[in-house]
């Protein structure tokens, strides 16, 4: 059962009671992420994510870790393009403790100058680590190119240059500007009572009273360029993308089903054609990135330098076939079962349930049940999915980036 309470200041509290479990996952969410940063603030939301665990007036960083470890709990945080979340999972009997810890770090973090300097070095190492993982880094580089000069294309962690210049004053100003009550959701899923949870979080969160500065998210412009970034690597990492669907787009389920057929599973077309039949890659898949006002349908493959052109040709052939030829009823039915199965299996996790509560609230302003999603998935026909893709698949709207020992001439295998 899902219940929602809106506090007097606009903070939303949403819970889902799952009485047969012994755990509760809870999170404090803010509808603000890296796309809400200004140019000089790149990486600041992610910086804040780190800083809020570094101590409050009541607890040191070690105290925070010890209190949760002592009850077998787990806590963490993450930053996305559009949200930041501070969350924890504990046995239901320890819910009062975890709420006290989370609200304390969210509202009362000291953010000392010394900790800012110390954590800056940690984040700089994190940036270096990601840049040393090419199959992750290529996605970041691709989005920087595809959504160039727009915050949605900026790396969530910022850059070494911007992170080196951020200070305590910048952090506090950004939080005052973006962490206001109307953008905050406290969500929890597991063995709990809604009104008891409200009673735990309200005394702390309802005292928030900040006036948001006027701000509006502007959709990005696509820059589907073709580029090679040469780097001394063993493989060439291929990333390409085209327009996808936003989080609430009417065709979003057609897009997700199309993605499943194309490359989201071991039986998908790309996995079978690129890896199983030709042995051109170990890792090949398609993916969707959905945001508030835009989306991306993409493909990744890591291949040997001499296999770039054959791999790109196979990928192009599969995209053309998907746009021009009907999808069989059997293949589409299997894609539906894959999508629904993944959804229901994920729903067995209280973390996943808690995440759904907050994300649906931000996107739709209401709870969207699993049964409603299943019905919408079942309504999509193979021709609707193919037709949507035929509209999205335009050569002049596809971006392509090669990272590694590649050459511009190899791109011609794809662009023709």
Short mmCIF file of C-alpha atoms in Angstrom, two decimals:
data_model
loop_
_atom_site.label_atom_id
_atom_site.label_comp_id
_atom_site.label_asym_id
_atom_site.label_seq_id
_atom_site.Cartn_x
_atom_site.Cartn_y
_atom_site.Cartn_z
CA UNK A 1 0.00 0.00 0.00
CA UNK A 2 1.36 3.39 -1.05
CA UNK A 3 0.54 6.53 0.96
CA UNK A 4 1.59 10.16 0.57
CA UNK A 5 1.64 13.15 2.91
CA UNK A 6 2.65 16.69 1.98
CA UNK A 7 4.12 18.67 4.85
CA UNK A 8 3.13 22.31 5.37
CA UNK A 9 6.30 23.54 3.65
CA UNK A 10 5.85 21.33 0.56
CA UNK A 11 8.13 18.41 1.42
CA UNK A 12 6.52 15.18 0.19
CA UNK A 13 6.62 12.01 2.28
CA UNK A 14 5.78 8.78 0.45
CA UNK A 15 5.81 5.22 1.75
CA UNK A 16 5.00 1.72 0.55
CA UNK A 17 4.16 -0.82 3.24
CA UNK A 18 5.41 -4.36 2.52
CA UNK A 19 4.46 -6.20 5.73
CA UNK A 20 6.09 -9.57 5.01
CA UNK A 21 9.62 -8.08 4.97
CA UNK A 22 11.97 -7.37 7.87
CA UNK A 23 13.73 -4.39 6.30
CA UNK A 24 13.07 -0.79 5.31
CA UNK A 25 14.82 1.28 2.67
CA UNK A 26 14.50 5.01 3.03
CA UNK A 27 15.90 7.95 1.14
CA UNK A 28 15.86 11.73 1.12
CA UNK A 29 15.69 12.89 -2.50
CA UNK A 30 16.20 16.31 -4.05
CA UNK A 31 15.00 17.04 -7.56
CA UNK A 32 18.27 18.74 -8.42
CA UNK A 33 21.22 17.26 -10.24
CA UNK A 34 24.18 18.10 -12.44
CA UNK A 35 21.97 19.62 -15.15
CA UNK A 36 20.90 22.30 -12.66
CA UNK A 37 24.45 23.53 -12.16
CA UNK A 38 25.91 26.68 -13.66
CA UNK A 39 29.08 26.49 -15.70
CA UNK A 40 31.39 27.38 -12.80
CA UNK A 41 29.57 24.88 -10.55
CA UNK A 42 30.19 21.75 -12.61
CA UNK A 43 30.40 18.78 -10.26
CA UNK A 44 29.04 20.61 -7.21
CA UNK A 45 25.98 18.37 -6.66
CA UNK A 46 28.25 15.33 -6.63
CA UNK A 47 30.63 17.20 -4.29
CA UNK A 48 27.72 17.82 -1.90
CA UNK A 49 26.79 14.14 -2.04
CA UNK A 50 30.25 13.38 -0.64
CA UNK A 51 30.31 16.20 1.89
CA UNK A 52 27.09 15.41 3.72
CA UNK A 53 28.62 12.26 5.17
CA UNK A 54 31.59 14.15 6.63
CA UNK A 55 30.08 15.11 9.96
CA UNK A 56 27.39 17.17 11.64
CA UNK A 57 27.24 19.15 14.87
CA UNK A 58 26.17 15.92 16.64
CA UNK A 59 28.14 13.27 14.75
CA UNK A 60 31.57 12.89 13.23
CA UNK A 61 31.99 10.97 9.98
CA UNK A 62 33.14 7.99 12.04
CA UNK A 63 30.08 8.26 14.29
CA UNK A 64 27.81 8.11 11.24
CA UNK A 65 29.51 4.99 9.93
CA UNK A 66 29.60 3.31 13.35
CA UNK A 67 25.93 3.91 14.15
CA UNK A 68 24.76 2.27 10.93
CA UNK A 69 27.32 -0.54 11.06
CA UNK A 70 26.26 -1.34 14.62
CA UNK A 71 22.75 -2.26 13.44
CA UNK A 72 23.82 -4.03 10.26
CA UNK A 73 22.66 -1.13 8.15
CA UNK A 74 23.84 0.16 4.80
CA UNK A 75 23.94 3.79 3.73
CA UNK A 76 25.04 5.54 0.59
CA UNK A 77 24.23 8.40 -1.77
CA UNK A 78 24.21 9.01 -5.50
CA UNK A 79 23.96 11.91 -7.90
CA UNK A 80 22.34 11.78 -11.32
CA UNK A 81 21.74 14.37 -14.00
CA UNK A 82 18.47 15.39 -12.34
CA UNK A 83 18.46 14.09 -8.74
CA UNK A 84 20.59 13.55 -5.67
CA UNK A 85 19.62 10.96 -3.05
CA UNK A 86 20.85 10.07 0.43
CA UNK A 87 19.59 6.63 1.39
CA UNK A 88 19.93 3.74 3.82
CA UNK A 89 18.57 0.25 4.45
CA UNK A 90 18.10 -1.30 7.90
CA UNK A 91 15.97 -3.80 9.76
CA UNK A 92 12.53 -2.34 10.42
CA UNK A 93 13.22 -2.08 14.15
CA UNK A 94 16.04 0.38 13.46
CA UNK A 95 14.04 2.77 11.28
CA UNK A 96 14.02 5.56 13.93
CA UNK A 97 17.80 5.47 14.06
CA UNK A 98 18.31 5.63 10.31
CA UNK A 99 15.82 8.49 9.94
CA UNK A 100 17.65 10.40 12.66
CA UNK A 101 20.99 9.86 10.93
CA UNK A 102 19.73 10.77 7.45
CA UNK A 103 17.90 13.91 8.53
CA UNK A 104 20.90 14.94 10.61
CA UNK A 105 23.37 14.71 7.72
CA UNK A 106 20.89 16.28 5.30
CA UNK A 107 20.10 19.29 7.47
CA UNK A 108 23.03 19.73 9.82
CA UNK A 109 26.22 18.86 7.96
CA UNK A 110 29.06 21.13 9.04
CA UNK A 111 30.83 21.18 5.66
CA UNK A 112 34.06 22.42 7.16
CA UNK A 113 36.80 23.98 5.05
CA UNK A 114 39.21 21.23 6.10
CA UNK A 115 36.81 18.47 4.99
CA UNK A 116 36.13 20.26 1.69
CA UNK A 117 39.84 20.26 0.91
CA UNK A 118 40.25 16.64 1.96
CA UNK A 119 37.24 15.41 -0.03
CA UNK A 120 38.30 17.42 -3.06
CA UNK A 121 41.33 15.14 -3.37
CA UNK A 122 39.09 12.08 -3.12
CA UNK A 123 36.86 13.34 -5.94
CA UNK A 124 39.85 14.20 -8.12
CA UNK A 125 41.00 10.60 -7.70
CA UNK A 126 37.49 9.42 -8.58
CA UNK A 127 37.62 11.45 -11.79
CA UNK A 128 41.01 9.93 -12.66
CA UNK A 129 39.67 6.44 -11.93
CA UNK A 130 36.70 6.87 -14.28
CA UNK A 131 38.94 8.23 -17.02
CA UNK A 132 41.00 5.04 -16.68
CA UNK A 133 37.92 2.87 -17.37
CA UNK A 134 37.35 3.43 -21.10
CA UNK A 135 34.11 1.44 -21.41
CA UNK A 136 32.57 3.88 -18.88
CA UNK A 137 34.43 6.99 -19.96
CA UNK A 138 33.31 6.70 -23.59
CA UNK A 139 29.68 7.22 -22.54
CA UNK A 140 30.59 10.41 -20.71
CA UNK A 141 32.62 11.69 -23.66
CA UNK A 142 29.80 10.86 -26.06
CA UNK A 143 27.21 12.81 -24.05
CA UNK A 144 29.57 15.78 -23.81
CA UNK A 145 29.63 15.84 -27.62
CA UNK A 146 25.99 14.96 -28.28
CA UNK A 147 24.58 17.53 -25.83
CA UNK A 148 27.44 19.97 -26.22
CA UNK A 149 27.25 23.32 -24.37
CA UNK A 150 24.34 22.10 -22.26
CA UNK A 151 24.41 21.03 -18.58
CA UNK A 152 22.82 17.68 -19.49
CA UNK A 153 25.99 16.83 -21.37
CA UNK A 154 28.35 17.73 -18.54
CA UNK A 155 29.90 14.90 -16.49
CA UNK A 156 28.11 14.44 -13.18
CA UNK A 157 31.41 14.61 -11.30
CA UNK A 158 32.52 17.80 -13.08
CA UNK A 159 36.09 18.20 -14.24
CA UNK A 160 39.42 18.40 -12.45
CA UNK A 161 39.46 22.12 -13.19
CA UNK A 162 36.00 22.94 -11.83
CA UNK A 163 36.28 20.66 -8.79
CA UNK A 164 39.63 22.26 -7.92
CA UNK A 165 37.96 25.69 -7.77
CA UNK A 166 34.82 24.82 -5.78
CA UNK A 167 34.76 25.97 -2.16
CA UNK A 168 32.57 25.87 0.92
CA UNK A 169 30.83 29.13 0.01
CA UNK A 170 29.90 27.74 -3.44
CA UNK A 171 28.45 24.61 -1.84
CA UNK A 172 26.31 26.50 0.66
CA UNK A 173 25.04 28.91 -2.01
CA UNK A 174 24.10 26.06 -4.34
CA UNK A 175 22.25 24.23 -1.59
CA UNK A 176 20.29 27.37 -0.67
CA UNK A 177 19.38 27.82 -4.33
CA UNK A 178 18.30 24.26 -5.09
CA UNK A 179 17.59 22.26 -1.91
CA UNK A 180 14.25 23.83 -1.12
CA UNK A 181 11.20 22.00 0.26
CA UNK A 182 9.15 21.74 -2.92
CA UNK A 183 11.95 19.72 -4.51
CA UNK A 184 12.39 17.27 -1.62
CA UNK A 185 10.84 13.81 -1.29
CA UNK A 186 11.34 11.50 1.68
CA UNK A 187 10.55 7.99 0.50
CA UNK A 188 10.52 4.65 2.30
CA UNK A 189 9.55 1.09 1.39
CA UNK A 190 9.37 -2.02 3.54
CA UNK A 191 7.80 -3.05 6.82
CA UNK A 192 6.67 0.31 8.18
CA UNK A 193 3.57 2.36 8.95
CA UNK A 194 3.10 5.54 6.95
CA UNK A 195 1.99 7.80 9.79
CA UNK A 196 4.76 6.54 12.04
CA UNK A 197 7.30 7.40 9.31
CA UNK A 198 5.77 10.85 8.86
CA UNK A 199 6.08 11.39 12.61
CA UNK A 200 9.78 10.51 12.38
CA UNK A 201 10.72 12.77 9.47
CA UNK A 202 8.33 15.72 9.89
CA UNK A 203 9.90 17.40 12.94
CA UNK A 204 13.17 17.81 11.04
CA UNK A 205 12.08 18.33 7.44
CA UNK A 206 9.10 20.60 8.05
CA UNK A 207 11.34 23.34 9.46
CA UNK A 208 12.92 23.85 6.04
CA UNK A 209 11.82 27.21 4.71
CA UNK A 210 13.73 28.53 1.73
CA UNK A 211 12.53 30.51 -1.25
CA UNK A 212 13.69 29.00 -4.53
CA UNK A 213 15.43 31.21 -7.03
CA UNK A 214 13.67 31.21 -10.42
CA UNK A 215 15.04 28.40 -12.55
CA UNK A 216 13.85 26.37 -15.49
CA UNK A 217 15.36 23.36 -17.17
CA UNK A 218 15.86 23.97 -20.87
CA UNK A 219 15.99 21.01 -23.28
CA UNK A 220 19.33 20.40 -24.99
CA UNK A 221 20.10 20.63 -28.68
CA UNK A 222 21.47 17.53 -30.39
CA UNK A 223 24.95 17.66 -31.91
CA UNK A 224 25.23 14.30 -33.71
CA UNK A 225 28.83 14.62 -34.82
CA UNK A 226 31.20 11.78 -35.78
CA UNK A 227 34.50 11.89 -33.92
CA UNK A 228 37.57 9.82 -33.11
CA UNK A 229 39.40 10.36 -29.82
CA UNK A 230 42.70 8.56 -30.12
CA UNK A 231 44.05 6.90 -26.98
CA UNK A 232 46.60 4.17 -26.39
CA UNK A 233 44.25 1.30 -25.54
CA UNK A 234 43.93 -2.36 -26.44
CA UNK A 235 40.41 -1.90 -27.78
CA UNK A 236 38.41 0.69 -29.67
CA UNK A 237 35.34 1.65 -27.67
CA UNK A 238 32.37 2.51 -29.87
CA UNK A 239 29.49 4.63 -28.62
CA UNK A 240 26.71 5.90 -30.83
CA UNK A 241 23.35 7.45 -30.08
CA UNK A 242 20.19 8.96 -31.49
CA UNK A 243 17.07 10.62 -30.07
CA UNK A 244 15.21 8.49 -27.54
CA UNK A 245 12.24 9.18 -25.26
CA UNK A 246 11.87 11.36 -22.21
CA UNK A 247 10.69 9.83 -18.94
CA UNK A 248 7.03 10.65 -19.56
CA UNK A 249 6.93 10.46 -23.37
CA UNK A 250 3.86 8.59 -24.69
CA UNK A 251 6.15 6.32 -26.75
CA UNK A 252 8.51 5.47 -23.89
CA UNK A 253 7.40 1.83 -23.66
CA UNK A 254 7.77 1.39 -27.41
CA UNK A 255 11.31 2.76 -27.03
CA UNK A 256 12.15 0.40 -24.14
CA UNK A 257 10.77 -2.62 -25.99
CA UNK A 258 12.66 -1.64 -29.13
CA UNK A 259 15.82 -1.38 -27.04
CA UNK A 260 15.21 -4.87 -25.66
CA UNK A 261 14.88 -6.31 -29.15
CA UNK A 262 17.96 -4.44 -30.33
CA UNK A 263 20.55 -5.07 -27.66
CA UNK A 264 19.47 -5.26 -24.02
CA UNK A 265 19.76 -9.01 -23.54
CA UNK A 266 21.79 -12.06 -24.57
CA UNK A 267 19.13 -13.05 -27.12
CA UNK A 268 18.98 -9.55 -28.63
CA UNK A 269 19.89 -8.89 -32.23
CA UNK A 270 23.15 -7.05 -31.57
CA UNK A 271 24.43 -9.62 -29.06
CA UNK A 272 23.68 -12.46 -31.44
CA UNK A 273 24.94 -10.82 -34.64
CA UNK A 274 28.02 -9.00 -33.32
CA UNK A 275 29.23 -11.40 -30.63
CA UNK A 276 27.74 -14.85 -31.10
CA UNK A 277 27.74 -15.19 -34.90
CA UNK A 278 30.84 -13.16 -35.78
CA UNK A 279 32.91 -12.91 -32.60
CA UNK A 280 33.56 -9.21 -33.16
CA UNK A 281 33.14 -8.11 -29.54
CA UNK A 282 32.96 -9.44 -26.02
CA UNK A 283 30.76 -6.57 -24.83
CA UNK A 284 28.02 -5.14 -27.06
CA UNK A 285 24.67 -3.74 -25.99
CA UNK A 286 22.09 -1.03 -26.56
CA UNK A 287 20.77 1.29 -23.85
CA UNK A 288 18.30 4.08 -23.13
CA UNK A 289 18.91 7.25 -21.12
CA UNK A 290 15.67 9.06 -20.25
CA UNK A 291 15.45 12.52 -18.73
CA UNK A 292 12.73 15.00 -17.90
CA UNK A 293 12.52 16.50 -21.37
CA UNK A 294 14.67 14.38 -23.67
CA UNK A 295 16.18 10.95 -24.12
CA UNK A 296 18.88 8.96 -25.86
CA UNK A 297 18.89 5.54 -27.51
CA UNK A 298 22.47 4.33 -27.78
CA UNK A 299 24.76 1.43 -28.59
CA UNK A 300 28.12 0.46 -27.09
CA UNK A 301 30.69 -2.07 -28.30
CA UNK A 302 34.32 -2.73 -27.41
CA UNK A 303 36.25 -4.24 -30.32
CA UNK A 304 39.78 -4.90 -31.55
CA UNK A 305 41.16 -2.08 -33.75
CA UNK A 306 40.98 -4.24 -36.88
CA UNK A 307 37.34 -5.11 -36.19
CA UNK A 308 35.96 -1.57 -36.00
CA UNK A 309 34.71 -1.42 -39.57
CA UNK A 310 33.07 -4.90 -39.59
CA UNK A 311 31.40 -4.18 -36.25
CA UNK A 312 30.08 -0.79 -37.38
CA UNK A 313 28.75 -2.33 -40.58
CA UNK A 314 26.86 -5.02 -38.68
CA UNK A 315 25.45 -2.43 -36.27
CA UNK A 316 24.29 -0.26 -39.16
CA UNK A 317 22.70 -3.24 -40.93
CA UNK A 318 20.78 -4.18 -37.79
CA UNK A 319 19.53 -0.63 -37.32
CA UNK A 320 18.34 -0.46 -40.93
CA UNK A 321 16.64 -3.85 -40.62
CA UNK A 322 14.91 -2.76 -37.42
CA UNK A 323 13.61 0.42 -39.08
CA UNK A 324 12.45 -1.21 -42.31
CA UNK A 325 11.34 -4.78 -41.51
CA UNK A 326 8.44 -5.91 -39.30
CA UNK A 327 9.27 -7.30 -35.87
CA UNK A 328 7.82 -10.78 -35.43
CA UNK A 329 5.10 -11.33 -32.85
CA UNK A 330 7.22 -14.00 -31.13
CA UNK A 331 10.30 -11.75 -30.81
CA UNK A 332 8.20 -8.87 -29.53
CA UNK A 333 6.34 -11.06 -27.03
CA UNK A 334 9.70 -12.26 -25.69
CA UNK A 335 10.84 -8.63 -25.32
CA UNK A 336 7.70 -7.84 -23.32
CA UNK A 337 8.26 -10.76 -20.99
CA UNK A 338 11.91 -9.74 -20.53
CA UNK A 339 10.91 -6.16 -19.66
CA UNK A 340 8.11 -7.18 -17.30
CA UNK A 341 10.21 -9.88 -15.68
CA UNK A 342 13.04 -7.43 -15.00
CA UNK A 343 10.57 -4.96 -13.52
CA UNK A 344 8.97 -7.46 -11.14
CA UNK A 345 12.28 -9.00 -10.08
CA UNK A 346 13.65 -5.57 -9.26
CA UNK A 347 10.50 -4.88 -7.28
CA UNK A 348 11.48 -7.59 -4.81
CA UNK A 349 14.11 -5.16 -3.48
CA UNK A 350 13.04 -2.49 -1.01
CA UNK A 351 15.72 -0.22 -2.47
CA UNK A 352 14.12 -0.53 -5.90
CA UNK A 353 10.65 0.11 -4.47
CA UNK A 354 11.87 3.19 -2.63
CA UNK A 355 13.52 4.49 -5.80
CA UNK A 356 10.30 4.03 -7.78
CA UNK A 357 8.30 5.99 -5.23
CA UNK A 358 10.53 9.06 -5.54
CA UNK A 359 11.08 8.92 -9.29
CA UNK A 360 7.39 8.53 -10.08
CA UNK A 361 6.58 11.43 -7.77
CA UNK A 362 9.08 13.68 -9.55
CA UNK A 363 7.99 12.59 -13.04
CA UNK A 364 4.24 12.08 -12.71
CA UNK A 365 3.33 13.54 -9.33
CA UNK A 366 1.73 10.25 -8.30
CA UNK A 367 2.38 6.57 -7.67
CA UNK A 368 2.48 4.41 -10.79
CA UNK A 369 1.78 0.79 -9.94
CA UNK A 370 3.61 -2.15 -11.44
CA UNK A 371 0.30 -3.41 -12.80
CA UNK A 372 -0.27 -0.12 -14.62
CA UNK A 373 3.16 -0.32 -16.21
CA UNK A 374 2.57 -3.94 -17.22
CA UNK A 375 -0.71 -2.99 -18.92
CA UNK A 376 0.97 -0.16 -20.84
CA UNK A 377 3.76 -2.48 -21.97
CA UNK A 378 1.23 -5.06 -23.16
CA UNK A 379 -0.60 -2.44 -25.22
CA UNK A 380 2.38 -1.70 -27.47
CA UNK A 381 2.31 -3.49 -30.82
CA UNK A 382 5.35 -4.55 -32.86
CA UNK A 383 4.43 -2.08 -35.59
CA UNK A 384 4.13 0.80 -33.11
CA UNK A 385 7.66 0.12 -31.86
CA UNK A 386 9.07 -0.25 -35.37
CA UNK A 387 7.28 2.89 -36.53
CA UNK A 388 8.64 4.89 -33.59
CA UNK A 389 12.16 3.71 -34.35
CA UNK A 390 11.81 4.46 -38.06
CA UNK A 391 11.11 8.06 -37.06
CA UNK A 392 14.08 8.25 -34.68
CA UNK A 393 16.56 6.51 -36.99
CA UNK A 394 17.89 9.25 -39.25
CA UNK A 395 21.55 9.25 -40.34
CA UNK A 396 21.85 12.99 -39.71
CA UNK A 397 20.62 12.56 -36.11
CA UNK A 398 23.04 9.78 -35.10
CA UNK A 399 26.22 10.67 -33.24
CA UNK A 400 29.23 8.36 -33.25
CA UNK A 401 32.37 8.42 -31.11
CA UNK A 402 35.35 6.06 -31.25
CA UNK A 403 37.74 6.02 -28.28
CA UNK A 404 41.07 4.24 -28.68
CA UNK A 405 43.48 3.38 -31.51
CA UNK A 406 40.97 4.26 -34.24
CA UNK A 407 41.03 6.31 -37.43
CA UNK A 408 38.59 8.72 -39.08
CA UNK A 409 38.43 6.44 -42.13
CA UNK A 410 36.82 3.71 -40.02
CA UNK A 411 33.77 5.85 -39.39
CA UNK A 412 32.90 5.62 -43.08
CA UNK A 413 31.85 2.01 -42.49
CA UNK A 414 28.92 3.40 -40.57
CA UNK A 415 28.07 6.70 -42.25
CA UNK A 416 28.51 5.29 -45.76
#
